[in-house]
CSV table of C-alpha atoms in Angstrom, one decimal:
chain,number,residue,atom,x,y,z
A,1,UNK,CA,-25.4,-14.7,-28.0
A,2,UNK,CA,-23.8,-17.1,-30.5
A,3,UNK,CA,-20.0,-17.2,-31.1
A,4,UNK,CA,-20.5,-15.7,-34.6
A,5,UNK,CA,-22.6,-12.8,-33.3
A,6,UNK,CA,-20.0,-12.1,-30.6
A,7,UNK,CA,-17.3,-12.2,-33.3
A,8,UNK,CA,-19.1,-9.5,-35.3
A,9,UNK,CA,-19.7,-7.3,-32.2
A,10,UNK,CA,-16.0,-7.7,-31.1
A,11,UNK,CA,-14.8,-6.8,-34.6
A,12,UNK,CA,-16.9,-3.7,-34.6
A,13,UNK,CA,-15.7,-2.6,-31.2
A,14,UNK,CA,-12.0,-3.3,-32.1
A,15,UNK,CA,-12.4,-1.4,-35.4
A,16,UNK,CA,-14.0,1.5,-33.5
A,17,UNK,CA,-11.1,1.5,-31.1
A,18,UNK,CA,-8.5,1.5,-33.9
A,19,UNK,CA,-10.2,4.2,-36.0
A,20,UNK,CA,-11.5,6.4,-33.2
A,21,UNK,CA,-15.2,5.4,-33.4
A,22,UNK,CA,-17.5,6.7,-30.7
A,23,UNK,CA,-18.8,3.6,-29.1
A,24,UNK,CA,-20.6,0.3,-29.7
A,25,UNK,CA,-22.9,-0.2,-26.7
A,26,UNK,CA,-22.4,-3.3,-24.6
A,27,UNK,CA,-26.1,-3.3,-23.7
A,28,UNK,CA,-29.2,-1.7,-25.2
A,29,UNK,CA,-30.1,1.7,-24.0
A,30,UNK,CA,-33.5,0.5,-22.8
A,31,UNK,CA,-31.9,-1.7,-20.2
A,32,UNK,CA,-29.6,0.9,-18.7
A,33,UNK,CA,-32.1,2.0,-16.0
A,34,UNK,CA,-32.6,-1.6,-14.9
A,35,UNK,CA,-28.8,-2.3,-15.0
A,36,UNK,CA,-28.0,0.7,-12.8
A,37,UNK,CA,-30.7,-0.1,-10.3
A,38,UNK,CA,-29.5,-3.7,-10.0
A,39,UNK,CA,-25.9,-2.6,-9.9
A,40,UNK,CA,-26.5,-0.2,-7.0
A,41,UNK,CA,-28.3,-3.0,-5.1
A,42,UNK,CA,-25.4,-5.4,-5.8
A,43,UNK,CA,-22.8,-2.9,-4.7
A,44,UNK,CA,-24.4,-2.9,-1.2
A,45,UNK,CA,-23.4,-6.5,-0.9
A,46,UNK,CA,-20.0,-6.6,-2.6
A,47,UNK,CA,-16.8,-4.6,-2.6
A,48,UNK,CA,-16.5,-2.0,-5.3
A,49,UNK,CA,-12.8,-2.6,-6.1
A,50,UNK,CA,-11.5,0.5,-4.5
A,51,UNK,CA,-11.1,-0.3,-0.8
A,52,UNK,CA,-9.1,-2.6,1.3
A,53,UNK,CA,-5.4,-3.1,1.9
A,54,UNK,CA,-3.5,-5.0,-0.9
A,55,UNK,CA,-0.4,-6.9,0.2
A,56,UNK,CA,2.9,-5.7,-1.4
A,57,UNK,CA,4.4,-8.7,-3.2
A,58,UNK,CA,7.2,-7.0,-5.0
A,59,UNK,CA,10.6,-8.7,-4.7
A,60,UNK,CA,12.7,-11.6,-5.7
A,61,UNK,CA,11.2,-15.1,-6.1
A,62,UNK,CA,13.2,-18.3,-6.4
A,63,UNK,CA,16.4,-16.9,-5.1
A,64,UNK,CA,17.7,-20.5,-4.8
A,65,UNK,CA,17.9,-20.5,-8.6
A,66,UNK,CA,20.3,-17.6,-8.8
A,67,UNK,CA,23.1,-18.2,-11.2
A,68,UNK,CA,26.2,-15.9,-11.1
A,69,UNK,CA,26.2,-13.5,-14.0
A,70,UNK,CA,22.6,-14.3,-15.0
A,71,UNK,CA,20.1,-11.7,-14.1
A,72,UNK,CA,16.6,-12.7,-12.8
A,73,UNK,CA,13.7,-12.7,-15.2
A,74,UNK,CA,11.7,-9.5,-14.7
A,75,UNK,CA,7.9,-9.8,-14.4
A,76,UNK,CA,5.6,-6.8,-14.1
A,77,UNK,CA,1.9,-6.9,-13.4
A,78,UNK,CA,-0.5,-4.1,-14.4
A,79,UNK,CA,-4.2,-3.6,-14.2
A,80,UNK,CA,-7.0,-3.4,-11.6
A,81,UNK,CA,-7.8,-4.9,-8.2
A,82,UNK,CA,-7.7,-8.4,-9.5
A,83,UNK,CA,-4.2,-7.9,-10.8
A,84,UNK,CA,-3.2,-6.3,-7.5
A,85,UNK,CA,-4.5,-9.1,-5.5
A,86,UNK,CA,-7.2,-7.4,-3.5
A,87,UNK,CA,-9.1,-9.7,-1.2
A,88,UNK,CA,-6.2,-11.7,0.3
A,89,UNK,CA,-4.0,-11.0,3.2
A,90,UNK,CA,-0.6,-12.4,2.4
A,91,UNK,CA,1.8,-11.3,-0.4
A,92,UNK,CA,2.3,-14.8,-1.5
A,93,UNK,CA,-1.4,-15.3,-2.2
A,94,UNK,CA,-1.6,-12.5,-4.8
A,95,UNK,CA,-1.6,-13.5,-8.5
A,96,UNK,CA,1.7,-11.7,-9.2
A,97,UNK,CA,3.4,-13.7,-6.5
A,98,UNK,CA,1.9,-16.9,-7.7
A,99,UNK,CA,2.9,-16.3,-11.2
A,100,UNK,CA,6.4,-15.2,-10.2
A,101,UNK,CA,6.8,-18.4,-8.1
A,102,UNK,CA,5.5,-20.6,-10.9
A,103,UNK,CA,7.6,-19.0,-13.6
A,104,UNK,CA,10.7,-19.3,-11.4
A,105,UNK,CA,10.0,-23.1,-10.9
A,106,UNK,CA,9.5,-23.7,-14.7
A,107,UNK,CA,12.4,-21.5,-15.8
A,108,UNK,CA,14.7,-22.6,-12.9
A,109,UNK,CA,15.7,-18.9,-12.6
A,110,UNK,CA,14.9,-16.3,-10.0
A,111,UNK,CA,12.1,-13.8,-10.9
A,112,UNK,CA,12.0,-10.2,-9.9
A,113,UNK,CA,8.3,-9.1,-9.5
A,114,UNK,CA,7.0,-5.6,-9.7
A,115,UNK,CA,3.3,-4.9,-9.4
A,116,UNK,CA,1.9,-1.4,-10.5
A,117,UNK,CA,-1.8,-2.4,-10.6
A,118,UNK,CA,-4.2,-0.1,-9.0
A,119,UNK,CA,-7.5,-1.3,-7.3
A,120,UNK,CA,-10.4,0.4,-8.9
A,121,UNK,CA,-8.5,1.1,-12.1
A,122,UNK,CA,-10.2,1.2,-15.5
A,123,UNK,CA,-8.4,0.8,-18.8
A,124,UNK,CA,-7.7,4.5,-19.1
A,125,UNK,CA,-5.3,4.2,-16.1
A,126,UNK,CA,-3.0,1.9,-18.2
A,127,UNK,CA,-1.3,4.9,-19.8
A,128,UNK,CA,-0.1,6.0,-16.4
A,129,UNK,CA,0.8,2.5,-15.3
A,130,UNK,CA,2.9,1.8,-18.4
A,131,UNK,CA,4.5,5.2,-17.9
A,132,UNK,CA,5.6,4.1,-14.4
A,133,UNK,CA,7.0,0.9,-15.8
A,134,UNK,CA,8.9,2.5,-18.7
A,135,UNK,CA,10.2,5.3,-16.5
A,136,UNK,CA,12.0,2.9,-14.3
A,137,UNK,CA,15.8,3.1,-14.9
A,138,UNK,CA,16.0,-0.7,-14.5
A,139,UNK,CA,15.9,-2.9,-17.7
A,140,UNK,CA,12.5,-3.3,-19.4
A,141,UNK,CA,10.6,-6.2,-18.0
A,142,UNK,CA,11.0,-9.5,-19.8
A,143,UNK,CA,7.2,-10.0,-19.6
A,144,UNK,CA,4.2,-8.0,-18.5
A,145,UNK,CA,0.8,-9.4,-17.4
A,146,UNK,CA,-2.2,-7.2,-17.6
A,147,UNK,CA,-5.6,-7.9,-16.0
A,148,UNK,CA,-8.2,-5.3,-16.7
A,149,UNK,CA,-11.8,-4.7,-17.8
A,150,UNK,CA,-14.2,-5.5,-15.0
A,151,UNK,CA,-14.4,-1.8,-13.9
A,152,UNK,CA,-14.8,-0.7,-17.5
A,153,UNK,CA,-18.1,-2.7,-17.6
A,154,UNK,CA,-19.4,-1.7,-14.2
A,155,UNK,CA,-18.6,2.0,-14.9
A,156,UNK,CA,-20.0,1.8,-18.4
A,157,UNK,CA,-16.8,2.9,-20.2
A,158,UNK,CA,-17.5,2.8,-24.0
A,159,UNK,CA,-15.9,-0.5,-25.1
A,160,UNK,CA,-14.2,1.2,-28.0
A,161,UNK,CA,-12.4,3.5,-25.5
A,162,UNK,CA,-11.6,0.6,-23.3
A,163,UNK,CA,-10.0,-1.4,-26.1
A,164,UNK,CA,-8.2,1.6,-27.4
A,165,UNK,CA,-6.4,2.2,-24.1
A,166,UNK,CA,-5.5,-1.5,-23.7
A,167,UNK,CA,-4.2,-1.8,-27.2
A,168,UNK,CA,-2.1,1.4,-26.8
A,169,UNK,CA,-0.6,-0.1,-23.5
A,170,UNK,CA,0.3,-3.3,-25.2
A,171,UNK,CA,1.8,-1.5,-28.2
A,172,UNK,CA,4.0,0.6,-25.9
A,173,UNK,CA,5.2,-2.4,-23.9
A,174,UNK,CA,5.9,-4.5,-27.0
A,175,UNK,CA,7.8,-1.6,-28.7
A,176,UNK,CA,9.9,-1.3,-25.6
A,177,UNK,CA,10.8,-5.0,-25.9
A,178,UNK,CA,8.5,-6.7,-23.3
A,179,UNK,CA,6.4,-9.7,-24.0
A,180,UNK,CA,2.7,-9.1,-23.0
A,181,UNK,CA,0.0,-11.5,-21.7
A,182,UNK,CA,-3.4,-10.1,-21.0
A,183,UNK,CA,-6.0,-11.8,-18.8
A,184,UNK,CA,-9.2,-10.5,-20.5
A,185,UNK,CA,-12.3,-9.2,-18.7
A,186,UNK,CA,-13.7,-11.8,-16.3
A,187,UNK,CA,-17.3,-12.9,-16.4
A,188,UNK,CA,-19.1,-10.6,-14.0
A,189,UNK,CA,-22.1,-12.8,-14.2
A,190,UNK,CA,-20.4,-15.2,-11.7
A,191,UNK,CA,-20.4,-12.7,-8.9
A,192,UNK,CA,-22.6,-14.3,-6.3
A,193,UNK,CA,-24.9,-11.4,-5.1
A,194,UNK,CA,-25.7,-10.2,-8.6
A,195,UNK,CA,-29.2,-11.0,-9.5
A,196,UNK,CA,-31.1,-11.2,-12.8
A,197,UNK,CA,-31.4,-9.4,-15.1
A,198,UNK,CA,-28.0,-7.9,-14.3
A,199,UNK,CA,-26.4,-11.3,-14.1
A,200,UNK,CA,-27.2,-12.0,-17.8
A,201,UNK,CA,-26.4,-8.5,-18.9
A,202,UNK,CA,-23.1,-8.5,-17.0
A,203,UNK,CA,-22.2,-11.9,-18.6
A,204,UNK,CA,-23.0,-10.6,-22.1
A,205,UNK,CA,-21.1,-7.3,-21.6
A,206,UNK,CA,-18.1,-9.0,-20.1
A,207,UNK,CA,-17.7,-11.6,-22.9
A,208,UNK,CA,-18.2,-9.0,-25.6
A,209,UNK,CA,-15.5,-6.8,-24.1
A,210,UNK,CA,-13.2,-9.8,-23.6
A,211,UNK,CA,-13.5,-10.8,-27.2
A,212,UNK,CA,-12.8,-7.2,-28.4
A,213,UNK,CA,-9.9,-7.0,-26.0
A,214,UNK,CA,-8.4,-10.1,-27.6
A,215,UNK,CA,-8.6,-8.6,-31.1
A,216,UNK,CA,-6.9,-5.4,-29.9
A,217,UNK,CA,-4.2,-7.2,-28.0
A,218,UNK,CA,-3.3,-9.7,-30.7
A,219,UNK,CA,-3.1,-7.1,-33.3
A,220,UNK,CA,-0.4,-5.3,-31.2
A,221,UNK,CA,1.6,-8.5,-30.8
A,222,UNK,CA,0.4,-9.6,-27.4
A,223,UNK,CA,-1.3,-12.8,-26.2
A,224,UNK,CA,-4.5,-13.2,-24.3
A,225,UNK,CA,-5.9,-15.7,-21.9
A,226,UNK,CA,-9.6,-15.7,-21.3
A,227,UNK,CA,-10.6,-15.6,-17.6
A,228,UNK,CA,-14.3,-15.7,-18.4
A,229,UNK,CA,-16.2,-18.0,-16.1
A,230,UNK,CA,-13.0,-19.9,-15.2
A,231,UNK,CA,-14.2,-20.1,-11.6
A,232,UNK,CA,-17.9,-20.4,-12.3
A,233,UNK,CA,-18.3,-24.1,-11.4
A,234,UNK,CA,-16.2,-23.7,-8.3
A,235,UNK,CA,-18.1,-20.6,-7.3
A,236,UNK,CA,-21.4,-22.5,-7.6
A,237,UNK,CA,-20.2,-25.5,-5.7
A,238,UNK,CA,-18.2,-23.8,-3.0
A,239,UNK,CA,-18.7,-20.0,-3.1
A,240,UNK,CA,-17.5,-19.4,0.4
A,241,UNK,CA,-14.1,-20.9,-0.5
A,242,UNK,CA,-13.4,-19.3,-3.8
A,243,UNK,CA,-14.8,-15.8,-3.2
A,244,UNK,CA,-12.9,-13.5,-0.9
A,245,UNK,CA,-14.4,-12.0,2.3
A,246,UNK,CA,-16.0,-9.1,0.3
A,247,UNK,CA,-17.9,-11.6,-2.0
A,248,UNK,CA,-16.5,-9.9,-5.0
A,249,UNK,CA,-12.7,-10.5,-5.3
A,250,UNK,CA,-11.3,-14.0,-5.5
A,251,UNK,CA,-10.0,-15.7,-2.4
A,252,UNK,CA,-6.4,-17.1,-2.2
A,253,UNK,CA,-7.8,-20.4,-3.8
A,254,UNK,CA,-9.5,-18.4,-6.5
A,255,UNK,CA,-6.4,-16.4,-7.4
A,256,UNK,CA,-4.4,-19.6,-7.5
A,257,UNK,CA,-6.8,-21.1,-10.0
A,258,UNK,CA,-6.6,-18.1,-12.2
A,259,UNK,CA,-2.8,-17.9,-12.0
A,260,UNK,CA,-2.4,-21.5,-13.0
A,261,UNK,CA,-4.5,-20.8,-16.1
A,262,UNK,CA,-2.3,-17.9,-17.1
A,263,UNK,CA,1.1,-19.5,-16.3
A,264,UNK,CA,1.3,-21.8,-19.3
A,265,UNK,CA,0.9,-18.8,-21.7
A,266,UNK,CA,3.3,-16.8,-19.6
A,267,UNK,CA,5.9,-19.6,-20.1
A,268,UNK,CA,5.1,-20.0,-23.8
A,269,UNK,CA,5.6,-16.3,-24.4
A,270,UNK,CA,9.1,-16.6,-23.0
A,271,UNK,CA,9.9,-19.8,-24.9
A,272,UNK,CA,9.8,-22.0,-21.8
A,273,UNK,CA,6.9,-24.3,-22.7
A,274,UNK,CA,7.4,-27.5,-24.7
A,275,UNK,CA,7.6,-26.8,-28.4
A,276,UNK,CA,5.1,-29.5,-29.3
A,277,UNK,CA,2.5,-27.6,-27.3
A,278,UNK,CA,2.6,-24.8,-29.9
A,279,UNK,CA,1.2,-27.1,-32.6
A,280,UNK,CA,-2.6,-27.0,-32.7
A,281,UNK,CA,-4.4,-30.2,-31.5
A,282,UNK,CA,-7.7,-30.7,-33.3
A,283,UNK,CA,-8.9,-33.0,-30.6
A,284,UNK,CA,-8.9,-30.0,-28.2
A,285,UNK,CA,-10.6,-27.8,-30.9
A,286,UNK,CA,-7.5,-25.8,-31.4
A,287,UNK,CA,-6.5,-24.2,-34.7
A,288,UNK,CA,-5.9,-21.2,-36.9
A,289,UNK,CA,-8.9,-18.9,-37.2
A,290,UNK,CA,-9.6,-15.3,-38.2
A,291,UNK,CA,-8.8,-13.3,-35.1
A,292,UNK,CA,-12.4,-12.2,-34.5
A,293,UNK,CA,-13.6,-15.8,-34.5
A,294,UNK,CA,-10.8,-16.9,-32.3
A,295,UNK,CA,-11.6,-14.1,-29.9
A,296,UNK,CA,-15.2,-15.0,-29.7
A,297,UNK,CA,-14.4,-18.7,-29.2
A,298,UNK,CA,-12.0,-17.8,-26.4
A,299,UNK,CA,-14.6,-15.6,-24.7
A,300,UNK,CA,-16.9,-18.7,-24.5
A,301,UNK,CA,-14.3,-20.9,-22.8
A,302,UNK,CA,-12.1,-19.7,-20.0
A,303,UNK,CA,-8.4,-20.6,-20.0
A,304,UNK,CA,-8.2,-20.3,-23.8
A,305,UNK,CA,-5.1,-18.6,-25.3
A,306,UNK,CA,-5.1,-16.5,-28.5
A,307,UNK,CA,-1.9,-15.3,-30.2
A,308,UNK,CA,-1.1,-13.9,-33.6
A,309,UNK,CA,-0.3,-16.6,-36.1
A,310,UNK,CA,-0.4,-15.4,-39.7
A,311,UNK,CA,-0.1,-12.2,-41.8
A,312,UNK,CA,-3.3,-10.5,-42.6
A,313,UNK,CA,-5.2,-12.2,-45.5
A,314,UNK,CA,-8.5,-11.5,-47.3
A,315,UNK,CA,-10.4,-12.3,-44.1
A,316,UNK,CA,-8.2,-10.1,-41.9
A,317,UNK,CA,-5.6,-11.1,-39.4
A,318,UNK,CA,-5.4,-14.7,-38.2
A,319,UNK,CA,-4.7,-16.1,-34.8
A,320,UNK,CA,-3.8,-19.4,-33.1
A,321,UNK,CA,-6.4,-20.6,-30.6
A,322,UNK,CA,-4.8,-22.8,-27.9
A,323,UNK,CA,-6.3,-24.7,-24.9
A,324,UNK,CA,-3.0,-25.5,-23.2
A,325,UNK,CA,-2.8,-28.6,-21.2
A,326,UNK,CA,-2.6,-28.2,-17.4
A,327,UNK,CA,0.6,-29.9,-16.7
A,328,UNK,CA,1.8,-31.0,-13.2
A,329,UNK,CA,4.1,-28.1,-12.3
A,330,UNK,CA,6.2,-27.6,-9.2
A,331,UNK,CA,3.5,-25.8,-7.3
A,332,UNK,CA,4.5,-22.6,-5.5
A,333,UNK,CA,3.6,-22.3,-1.8
A,334,UNK,CA,0.7,-19.9,-1.7
A,335,UNK,CA,1.9,-18.7,1.7
A,336,UNK,CA,5.4,-18.0,0.5
A,337,UNK,CA,6.8,-14.4,0.5
A,338,UNK,CA,9.5,-12.9,-1.7
A,339,UNK,CA,13.0,-13.1,-0.3
A,340,UNK,CA,13.5,-9.4,-0.8
A,341,UNK,CA,10.9,-6.7,-1.2
A,342,UNK,CA,10.8,-3.4,-3.0
A,343,UNK,CA,8.7,-0.4,-1.9
A,344,UNK,CA,5.4,-0.2,-3.6
A,345,UNK,CA,5.4,2.3,-6.5
């Protein structure tokens, strides 16, 4: 599928989500039987996102940066098993812990992490998760990270419904005063045991949903980072290292790769990234685009950020597409644990 075709499909899905449309199919009805047969076969070889202990990583990171009278930054993670960190054994290896450690190093402030993600969750669980976050008597998080979408594809949730739930969650969090960064649906075509034709269909469905998610999120004032096939080359070259033991969820190294892609956007949303990085660099194919075109382009290249840029014009809302440089950051120790831990919600 071309970028322009994906932009059209994403625009239709997002419009359906906004105006209550029934559903724009991610795959043709004639392929459903084949998809389900292949999916059942694949699930015999990979985890289904609903089992396995997830380490509790909640707590304070970077306590050495504590400044009297200055509260820690508050980071909350929502979403599914990937957001929770399923597939690793240590709290410090989860994406939330990696992001909290990295954010603390960049900001030179301590970071309080709370993770309310639920393994197996689909986008319709975000309403509950956001409710848990906003019901907390503590201050509203400074920033929230959401990773969601894979289970929507595998469970055939209508994409308009999926995007509607995600956009509503972003709107509630932004209205409450939190910045929001969404890691869009990963490319399920990279899962090692998945065979053709499901691999191609999963890739197509994943990227369509990721593009539609981007439109919905940006229109509500959030930012997105495409996860896409971020780990694809690494999976192909060294699948045993970057897949977890269940061959479905990332390993510690895989989560670290994904976290380092999200961290620059996390920092930029909080005003912690160099200001010159916010100017588009044409040599990196960055620039201002209609949001649907930016969303489609981001879905084609993992690690790409999309954020709102200009008021709506004749061609609809515009967005800034960024491919932020991977700077050399003070790297968090992937085996580190929080200095204090809160009970899991």
